[in-house]
Amino acid sequence: MDQRRPLSSVIREVCDGWSLSGSEQFALRYADGPQLYITEQSRADIKNGTILRLAISPARAARQLLDRIQSHSIDARLEALKELAKLSADPTFATEFINMEGIGTLARLVESGTHFGEMLAFTLTAFLELMDHGIVSWDLISISFIKQIAGYVNQPMVDVSILQRSLAILESMVLNSHSLYHRVAQEITVGQLIGHLQVGNRPIKAEMAHQLYVLQVLTFNLLEERMMTKMDPNDQLLSSALMEFMFFFLLQNHVNPALDFTHTPPGMLALDNMLYLAKVHQDTYIRIVLENSSREDKHECPFGRCAIELTRMLCEILQVGELPNEGCNDYHPMFFTHDRAWEEFFCVCIQLLNKTWKEMRATAEDFNKVMQVVREQITRALAMKPSSIDQLKNKLRGLSYSEILRLRQSERMSQDDFQSPPIIELRERIQPEILELIKQQRLNRLCEGSCFRKLGNRRRQEKFWFCRLSLNHKVLHYGDLDESPQGEVPFELLSDKIPVSDIKSVVTGKDCPHMKEKSALKQNKEVLELAFSVLYDPDETLNFVAPNKYEYCIWTDGLCALLGREMGSDLTRSDLDTLISMEMKLRLLDLENITIPEAPPPVPKEPSSYNFTYNYS
């Protein structure tokens, strides 16, 4: 194909060769991959050896499909929607279809509620693809359309393909329109979304774990307002409510119990927890009260003070009011299994506190000691990741006061061994070897190479590029790909390269050139955590967005190692701890149950005579 000739002239020549009239009704498309239309603007991307095919023009295809998706024949409509879902990813076709009011037609098909199964899935796919081009504003979406899409999400057993597309549409709405955000929020609750997470038993991957952690943090942060609210001691209505629940003889201030809730944290949150226990778990509440009233005065557990201090402790353990940490995925499944998970958690823990108080035969002077043991019991139980409130109870039953003492003793003995000077010295000697091992692993992975997505204006840009380090660690080879590769890409297919000696630095996150112009929307925050750039002479940059956190750590570590800098990723710290611990245990196997001395043994005295030999006869 002569690239110097107008595209219309090339198409006319092809049509003439096949005796086709009306060349303006035809266009060229790629024969492989996404099969995009060729335009005067995109023709420069055509590479030698690419196969193109003659197809009907975008405008003609759009008109035909628009007519067919409104056909009375169900089979014809299904085939048309299937073809439309595929073609809608093409910006040239999308422009023509949208200009023919195609999006309105699809929206009406959804609003009618007459499409189900495969037909509905293709309709939603086409709609999302067309909207993703940014040609039409999301603010034009009708309320009835939102309600219909939300209805699919709210169904407990909806088809997975429809659920995925519906969630993607709702996500685009809230990310692209402030007004739609509030409308969607009225239709969808967090509880309904969590219900879908509980379907199936597939393992939770790192990215989903992080999102669940963020959701957990934000959910607990809703408690912050009550936690930082002081009770007004002069509020007679509230004081009388306290008296009604018999807290007056259980709290610290017998004259005016409202004074006990003037300290923040935990403020009014402690009172909320106590009222929940008294109302919802009345039998438990009465049992705790009667149990304490029957004890000797000196062994009585001060319920009010305990509830207030326990609430403060739980807020600290669960970091109420703290912002989520990037890269953290430490979520607790049990908090997603109950509508009042926080309150139920408190109720379990207050019973634990009462039980531990009894086991320790504590008095008022032992209050702080009891709270320390309870904190340890709770943190150890949470570390086991119980999947429900009932499982938490089971874990706590196995963490009695005597068991905590046993665990402390065992850990102290183990700790003493690993804190002795010879062990510390051995660790310091091993560390450089392990770091070198990690460095070699990172460089080997860079030599294998990785595939990266190209950033575009659209949310799902199906373009890729590949980068890998030469085997002698001197050159970075990279180049564009038509599709995601299966396995390693040969150096011959990577047309561009950067000498490692030209690399000046590696920057990450907000410091990357391709991140500085990005908006603060949520989807870009995720990209921000995976972005890094190579700055090289003279003033050039190679910009990356890693496919996941693991690849991000591998590449940033490897590039830092190439430049002789410290590998500072979370993955390196984790690998270092794991490998050193394993190596130490292997080297100390022969010393099991042998006490390691603090100092080397004394040098023995010199012998009285050196007149000794070994008799070989």
mmCIF file of C-alpha atoms in Angstrom, residues 20 116 166 171 222 473 483 567:
data_model
loop_
_atom_site.group_PDB
_atom_site.id
_atom_site.type_symbol
_atom_site.label_atom_id
_atom_site.label_comp_id
_atom_site.label_asym_id
_atom_site.label_seq_id
_atom_site.Cartn_x
_atom_site.Cartn_y
_atom_site.Cartn_z
ATOM 1 C CA LEU A 20 -17.222 -3.143 -6.579
ATOM 2 C CA PHE A 116 -32.282 -10.936 29.369
ATOM 3 C CA SER A 166 -23.654 -3.350 35.363
ATOM 4 C CA GLU A 171 -18.478 2.769 38.350
ATOM 5 C CA LEU A 222 -17.767 6.584 60.265
ATOM 6 C CA HIS A 473 22.506 -5.960 31.893
ATOM 7 C CA GLU A 483 -1.806 -7.833 21.888
ATOM 8 C CA MET A 567 16.200 -1.719 46.771
#
